[in-house]
PDB file of C-alpha atoms in Angstrom:
ATOM      1  CA  MET A 404      11.549 -42.973  -1.926  1.00 59.00           C
ATOM      2  CA  SER A 405       8.911 -40.257  -2.077  1.00 63.00           C
ATOM      3  CA  THR A 406       9.007 -37.412  -4.537  1.00 64.00           C
ATOM      4  CA  PRO A 407       9.330 -33.961  -3.051  1.00 66.00           C
ATOM      5  CA  SER A 408       6.078 -32.088  -2.917  1.00 69.00           C
ATOM      6  CA  VAL A 409       5.793 -28.882  -4.855  1.00 72.00           C
ATOM      7  CA  ARG A 410       4.903 -25.914  -2.713  1.00 66.00           C
ATOM      8  CA  PRO A 411       2.029 -23.943  -4.181  1.00 73.00           C
ATOM      9  CA  GLU A 412       2.779 -20.361  -5.055  1.00 90.00           C
ATOM     10  CA  ARG A 413       1.969 -17.935  -2.268  1.00 94.00           C
ATOM     11  CA  ARG A 414       0.168 -14.778  -3.311  1.00 97.00           C
ATOM     12  CA  ALA A 415      -0.016 -11.913  -0.832  1.00 98.00           C
ATOM     13  CA  LEU A 416      -2.243  -8.889  -1.039  1.00 98.00           C
ATOM     14  CA  VAL A 417      -1.008  -5.501   0.233  1.00 99.00           C
ATOM     15  CA  PRO A 418      -4.042  -3.202   0.469  1.00 98.00           C
ATOM     16  CA  GLY A 419      -4.199   0.536   0.896  1.00 97.00           C
ATOM     17  CA  THR A 420      -5.610   3.773  -0.394  1.00 97.00           C
ATOM     18  CA  PHE A 421      -2.128   5.051  -1.304  1.00 98.00           C
ATOM     19  CA  ASP A 422      -3.163   8.723  -1.525  1.00 98.00           C
ATOM     20  CA  PRO A 423      -0.286   8.977  -2.311  1.00 98.00           C
ATOM     21  CA  ILE A 424       2.004   5.964  -2.024  1.00 99.00           C
ATOM     22  CA  THR A 425       4.985   6.788   0.223  1.00 99.00           C
ATOM     23  CA  GLU A 426       8.435   5.330   0.792  1.00 98.00           C
ATOM     24  CA  GLY A 427       6.959   3.644   3.884  1.00 98.00           C
ATOM     25  CA  HIS A 428       4.406   1.818   1.730  1.00 98.00           C
ATOM     26  CA  LEU A 429       7.117   0.894  -0.762  1.00 99.00           C
ATOM     27  CA  ASP A 430       9.281  -0.544   2.018  1.00 99.00           C
ATOM     28  CA  ILE A 431       6.446  -2.875   3.106  1.00 99.00           C
ATOM     29  CA  ILE A 432       5.733  -3.877  -0.516  1.00 99.00           C
ATOM     30  CA  ARG A 433       9.417  -4.624  -1.218  1.00 99.00           C
ATOM     31  CA  ARG A 434       9.755  -6.696   1.934  1.00 99.00           C
ATOM     32  CA  ALA A 435       6.561  -8.617   1.146  1.00 99.00           C
ATOM     33  CA  ALA A 436       7.909  -9.266  -2.366  1.00 98.00           C
ATOM     34  CA  GLN A 437      10.955 -10.953  -0.804  1.00 98.00           C
ATOM     35  CA  ILE A 438       8.729 -13.286   1.225  1.00 97.00           C
ATOM     36  CA  PHE A 439       5.938 -14.170  -1.212  1.00 98.00           C
ATOM     37  CA  ASP A 440       5.969 -15.467  -4.781  1.00 97.00           C
ATOM     38  CA  GLU A 441       3.579 -12.768  -5.953  1.00 98.00           C
ATOM     39  CA  VAL A 442       2.442  -9.548  -4.311  1.00 98.00           C
ATOM     40  CA  LEU A 443      -0.767  -7.922  -5.417  1.00 99.00           C
ATOM     41  CA  VAL A 444      -0.950  -4.286  -4.358  1.00 99.00           C
ATOM     42  CA  ALA A 445      -4.661  -3.575  -3.959  1.00 99.00           C
ATOM     43  CA  VAL A 446      -5.563   0.092  -4.333  1.00 98.00           C
ATOM     44  CA  ALA A 447      -8.835   0.802  -2.528  1.00 97.00           C
ATOM     45  CA  ALA A 448     -11.494   2.860  -4.251  1.00 95.00           C
ATOM     46  CA  SER A 449     -13.125   3.563  -0.892  1.00 80.00           C
ATOM     47  CA  PRO A 450     -14.012   7.113   0.131  1.00 70.00           C
ATOM     48  CA  ALA A 451     -11.424   9.108   2.017  1.00 59.00           C
ATOM     49  CA  LYS A 452     -10.927   8.582   5.714  1.00 59.00           C
ATOM     50  CA  GLY A 453     -12.577  11.296   7.755  1.00 56.00           C
ATOM     51  CA  GLY A 454     -15.035  12.137   4.979  1.00 53.00           C
ATOM     52  CA  HIS A 455     -12.666  14.355   2.981  1.00 65.00           C
ATOM     53  CA  GLY A 456     -12.151  13.744  -0.715  1.00 82.00           C
ATOM     54  CA  ARG A 457      -9.086  12.040  -2.101  1.00 93.00           C
ATOM     55  CA  LEU A 458      -6.268  14.131  -3.542  1.00 96.00           C
ATOM     56  CA  PHE A 459      -5.676  11.653  -6.362  1.00 97.00           C
ATOM     57  CA  THR A 460      -8.335   9.771  -8.308  1.00 96.00           C
ATOM     58  CA  LEU A 461      -8.362   5.983  -8.182  1.00 97.00           C
ATOM     59  CA  GLU A 462      -6.854   5.862 -11.677  1.00 98.00           C
ATOM     60  CA  GLU A 463      -4.084   8.274 -10.678  1.00 98.00           C
ATOM     61  CA  ARG A 464      -3.306   6.306  -7.516  1.00 98.00           C
ATOM     62  CA  VAL A 465      -3.147   3.009  -9.442  1.00 99.00           C
ATOM     63  CA  SER A 466      -0.826   4.611 -12.004  1.00 99.00           C
ATOM     64  CA  LEU A 467       1.447   6.090  -9.313  1.00 99.00           C
ATOM     65  CA  VAL A 468       1.660   2.739  -7.497  1.00 99.00           C
ATOM     66  CA  ARG A 469       2.411   0.909 -10.773  1.00 99.00           C
ATOM     67  CA  THR A 470       5.160   3.356 -11.682  1.00 99.00           C
ATOM     68  CA  SER A 471       6.605   3.325  -8.148  1.00 99.00           C
ATOM     69  CA  THR A 472       6.734  -0.500  -8.055  1.00 99.00           C
ATOM     70  CA  ALA A 473       7.770  -1.101 -11.684  1.00 99.00           C
ATOM     71  CA  ASP A 474      11.225  -2.305 -10.590  1.00 98.00           C
ATOM     72  CA  ILE A 475       9.791  -5.133  -8.442  1.00 98.00           C
ATOM     73  CA  SER A 476       9.224  -8.074 -10.791  1.00 98.00           C
ATOM     74  CA  ASN A 477       6.738 -10.035  -8.680  1.00 98.00           C
ATOM     75  CA  VAL A 478       4.407  -7.117  -7.915  1.00 98.00           C
ATOM     76  CA  ARG A 479       1.096  -6.496  -9.650  1.00 98.00           C
ATOM     77  CA  VAL A 480      -1.235  -3.549  -8.969  1.00 99.00           C
ATOM     78  CA  GLU A 481      -5.043  -3.670  -9.136  1.00 98.00           C
ATOM     79  CA  PRO A 482      -7.850  -1.393  -7.954  1.00 98.00           C
ATOM     80  CA  PHE A 483     -10.658  -2.806  -5.814  1.00 98.00           C
ATOM     81  CA  SER A 484     -13.987  -1.595  -4.463  1.00 97.00           C
ATOM     82  CA  GLU A 485     -15.333  -4.583  -2.542  1.00 96.00           C
ATOM     83  CA  LEU A 486     -14.668  -6.062   0.876  1.00 95.00           C
ATOM     84  CA  LEU A 487     -10.958  -6.736   1.234  1.00 96.00           C
ATOM     85  CA  VAL A 488     -11.348 -10.436   2.009  1.00 96.00           C
ATOM     86  CA  GLU A 489     -13.732 -10.916  -0.917  1.00 96.00           C
ATOM     87  CA  PHE A 490     -11.202  -9.277  -3.229  1.00 98.00           C
ATOM     88  CA  ALA A 491      -8.407 -11.411  -1.735  1.00 98.00           C
ATOM     89  CA  ARG A 492     -10.461 -14.566  -2.286  1.00 96.00           C
ATOM     90  CA  ARG A 493     -11.278 -13.554  -5.881  1.00 97.00           C
ATOM     91  CA  MET A 494      -7.585 -12.849  -6.543  1.00 97.00           C
ATOM     92  CA  GLN A 495      -6.641 -16.179  -4.899  1.00 96.00           C
ATOM     93  CA  ALA A 496      -4.453 -14.472  -2.309  1.00 97.00           C
ATOM     94  CA  ASP A 497      -3.531 -16.551   0.744  1.00 93.00           C
ATOM     95  CA  VAL A 498      -2.339 -13.687   2.891  1.00 98.00           C
ATOM     96  CA  VAL A 499      -3.078 -10.023   3.532  1.00 98.00           C
ATOM     97  CA  VAL A 500       0.047  -8.049   4.458  1.00 98.00           C
ATOM     98  CA  LYS A 501      -0.293  -4.926   6.589  1.00 97.00           C
ATOM     99  CA  GLY A 502       2.400  -2.516   7.658  1.00 97.00           C
ATOM    100  CA  LEU A 503       2.480  -1.362  11.263  1.00 96.00           C
ATOM    101  CA  ARG A 504       4.046   1.907  12.390  1.00 93.00           C
ATOM    102  CA  ALA A 505       2.861   2.325  15.970  1.00 86.00           C
ATOM    103  CA  ILE A 506       0.592   0.815  18.599  1.00 84.00           C
ATOM    104  CA  THR A 507      -2.327   2.865  17.258  1.00 82.00           C
ATOM    105  CA  ASP A 508      -1.944   1.084  13.897  1.00 88.00           C
ATOM    106  CA  PHE A 509      -2.007  -2.245  15.721  1.00 90.00           C
ATOM    107  CA  GLU A 510      -5.243  -1.481  17.568  1.00 90.00           C
ATOM    108  CA  TYR A 511      -7.055  -0.591  14.340  1.00 91.00           C
ATOM    109  CA  GLU A 512      -5.529  -3.435  12.304  1.00 93.00           C
ATOM    110  CA  PHE A 513      -6.260  -5.952  15.071  1.00 92.00           C
ATOM    111  CA  GLN A 514      -9.973  -5.124  14.845  1.00 94.00           C
ATOM    112  CA  MET A 515      -9.938  -5.306  11.043  1.00 94.00           C
ATOM    113  CA  THR A 516      -8.081  -8.626  11.124  1.00 94.00           C
ATOM    114  CA  ALA A 517     -10.588 -10.118  13.566  1.00 95.00           C
ATOM    115  CA  MET A 518     -13.513  -9.006  11.405  1.00 95.00           C
ATOM    116  CA  ASN A 519     -11.868 -10.267   8.210  1.00 94.00           C
ATOM    117  CA  TYR A 520     -11.256 -13.622   9.916  1.00 94.00           C
ATOM    118  CA  GLU A 521     -14.948 -13.883  10.791  1.00 95.00           C
ATOM    119  CA  ILE A 522     -15.836 -13.318   7.134  1.00 94.00           C
ATOM    120  CA  GLU A 523     -13.106 -15.461   5.539  1.00 94.00           C
ATOM    121  CA  ARG A 524     -11.120 -17.877   7.697  1.00 94.00           C
ATOM    122  CA  ASN A 525      -8.849 -19.111   4.900  1.00 95.00           C
ATOM    123  CA  ILE A 526      -7.039 -15.811   4.468  1.00 95.00           C
ATOM    124  CA  GLU A 527      -4.365 -14.966   7.017  1.00 96.00           C
ATOM    125  CA  THR A 528      -3.116 -11.503   7.932  1.00 97.00           C
ATOM    126  CA  VAL A 529       0.608 -10.896   8.386  1.00 97.00           C
ATOM    127  CA  PHE A 530       1.997  -7.721   9.932  1.00 97.00           C
ATOM    128  CA  ILE A 531       5.327  -6.214   8.891  1.00 98.00           C
ATOM    129  CA  MET A 532       6.792  -3.565  11.173  1.00 96.00           C
ATOM    130  CA  SER A 533       7.941  -0.342   9.571  1.00 96.00           C
ATOM    131  CA  PRO A 534      11.598   0.471  10.092  1.00 96.00           C
ATOM    132  CA  PRO A 535      12.283   3.461  12.376  1.00 95.00           C
ATOM    133  CA  GLN A 536      12.833   5.901   9.504  1.00 95.00           C
ATOM    134  CA  TYR A 537       9.229   5.362   8.307  1.00 96.00           C
ATOM    135  CA  MET A 538       7.348   4.976  11.606  1.00 94.00           C
ATOM    136  CA  TYR A 539       6.113   8.575  11.500  1.00 94.00           C
ATOM    137  CA  LEU A 540       5.384   8.630   7.761  1.00 96.00           C
ATOM    138  CA  SER A 541       1.849   8.682   6.373  1.00 96.00           C
ATOM    139  CA  SER A 542       0.150   9.816   3.185  1.00 97.00           C
ATOM    140  CA  SER A 543      -1.725  12.523   5.086  1.00 95.00           C
ATOM    141  CA  ILE A 544       1.516  13.947   6.508  1.00 96.00           C
ATOM    142  CA  VAL A 545       3.098  13.967   3.038  1.00 98.00           C
ATOM    143  CA  ARG A 546       0.019  15.732   1.611  1.00 97.00           C
ATOM    144  CA  GLU A 547       0.142  18.347   4.375  1.00 97.00           C
ATOM    145  CA  ILE A 548       3.855  19.045   3.926  1.00 97.00           C
ATOM    146  CA  ALA A 549       3.431  19.297   0.148  1.00 96.00           C
ATOM    147  CA  SER A 550       0.374  21.563   0.450  1.00 95.00           C
ATOM    148  CA  LEU A 551       2.426  23.951   2.596  1.00 95.00           C
ATOM    149  CA  ASN A 552       5.322  23.863   0.111  1.00 93.00           C
ATOM    150  CA  GLY A 553       7.607  22.082   2.582  1.00 94.00           C
ATOM    151  CA  PRO A 554      10.343  19.565   1.741  1.00 95.00           C
ATOM    152  CA  PHE A 555       8.830  16.158   0.938  1.00 96.00           C
ATOM    153  CA  GLU A 556      10.942  14.656  -1.857  1.00 96.00           C
ATOM    154  CA  GLN A 557      12.614  12.143   0.486  1.00 97.00           C
ATOM    155  CA  PHE A 558       9.247  10.635   1.477  1.00 98.00           C
ATOM    156  CA  VAL A 559       7.972   9.629  -1.987  1.00 98.00           C
ATOM    157  CA  SER A 560       9.143   8.175  -5.288  1.00 98.00           C
ATOM    158  CA  PRO A 561      10.088  10.599  -8.102  1.00 97.00           C
ATOM    159  CA  CYS A 562       6.791  10.111  -9.971  1.00 98.00           C
ATOM    160  CA  VAL A 563       4.782  10.864  -6.817  1.00 98.00           C
ATOM    161  CA  TYR A 564       6.949  13.908  -6.128  1.00 97.00           C
ATOM    162  CA  GLU A 565       6.175  15.272  -9.590  1.00 96.00           C
ATOM    163  CA  ALA A 566       2.461  14.449  -9.238  1.00 97.00           C
ATOM    164  CA  LEU A 567       2.275  16.264  -5.880  1.00 97.00           C
ATOM    165  CA  CYS A 568       4.093  19.288  -7.306  1.00 96.00           C
ATOM    166  CA  GLU A 569       1.506  19.383 -10.087  1.00 95.00           C
ATOM    167  CA  LYS A 570      -1.500  18.905  -7.769  1.00 95.00           C
ATOM    168  CA  TYR A 571      -0.373  21.667  -5.434  1.00 95.00           C
ATOM    169  CA  HIS A 572       0.924  23.923  -8.249  1.00 92.00           C
ATOM    170  CA  LEU A 573       4.363  24.051  -6.666  1.00 88.00           C
ATOM    171  CA  ASP A 574       6.858  26.095  -8.626  1.00 81.00           C
ATOM    172  CA  ARG A 575      10.098  24.321  -7.831  1.00 70.00           C
ATOM    173  CA  THR A 576      13.130  23.948 -10.024  1.00 71.00           C
ATOM    174  CA  ASP A 577      13.278  20.225  -9.218  1.00 64.00           C
ATOM    175  CA  CYS A 578       9.612  19.642 -10.175  1.00 66.00           C
ATOM    176  CA  LYS A 579       9.403  18.737 -13.834  1.00 56.00           C
TER     177      LYS A 579
END
């Protein structure tokens, strides 16, 4: 009779700039945490997309992600500033998890996945589809709504809501 083999722990990496982290990001992180033994949320230090500066510093983004995911026991948050697959290898992650909202996300992520595979063939990429209520949600949309003093509380965690109120100097009774 053979002894059952022990499955090695599976560590997944969920990368992003998280400027700021949204409920859509949190949904993907929570779902990944149900699938994998450990989820490492990797906050990218990379410059802003489109050449514009970031709203939050790397340190602020890491802090907001840590606070927003504090209730998920198997999640860890780390900043990174190297190639994603090199960071994944260094962190001993087996899988990179990416959220997909629409076909445009797929086209971009497909190219990135192919390039990452050419660099590091031992790290797989897994896509998790966003549920319908988050398919339109992005950090840039949340920033725009907040900057125009629109309603955005439902799209972010309480700590991010407060941080956005502070960044945009919003005088709201519900902003602490």
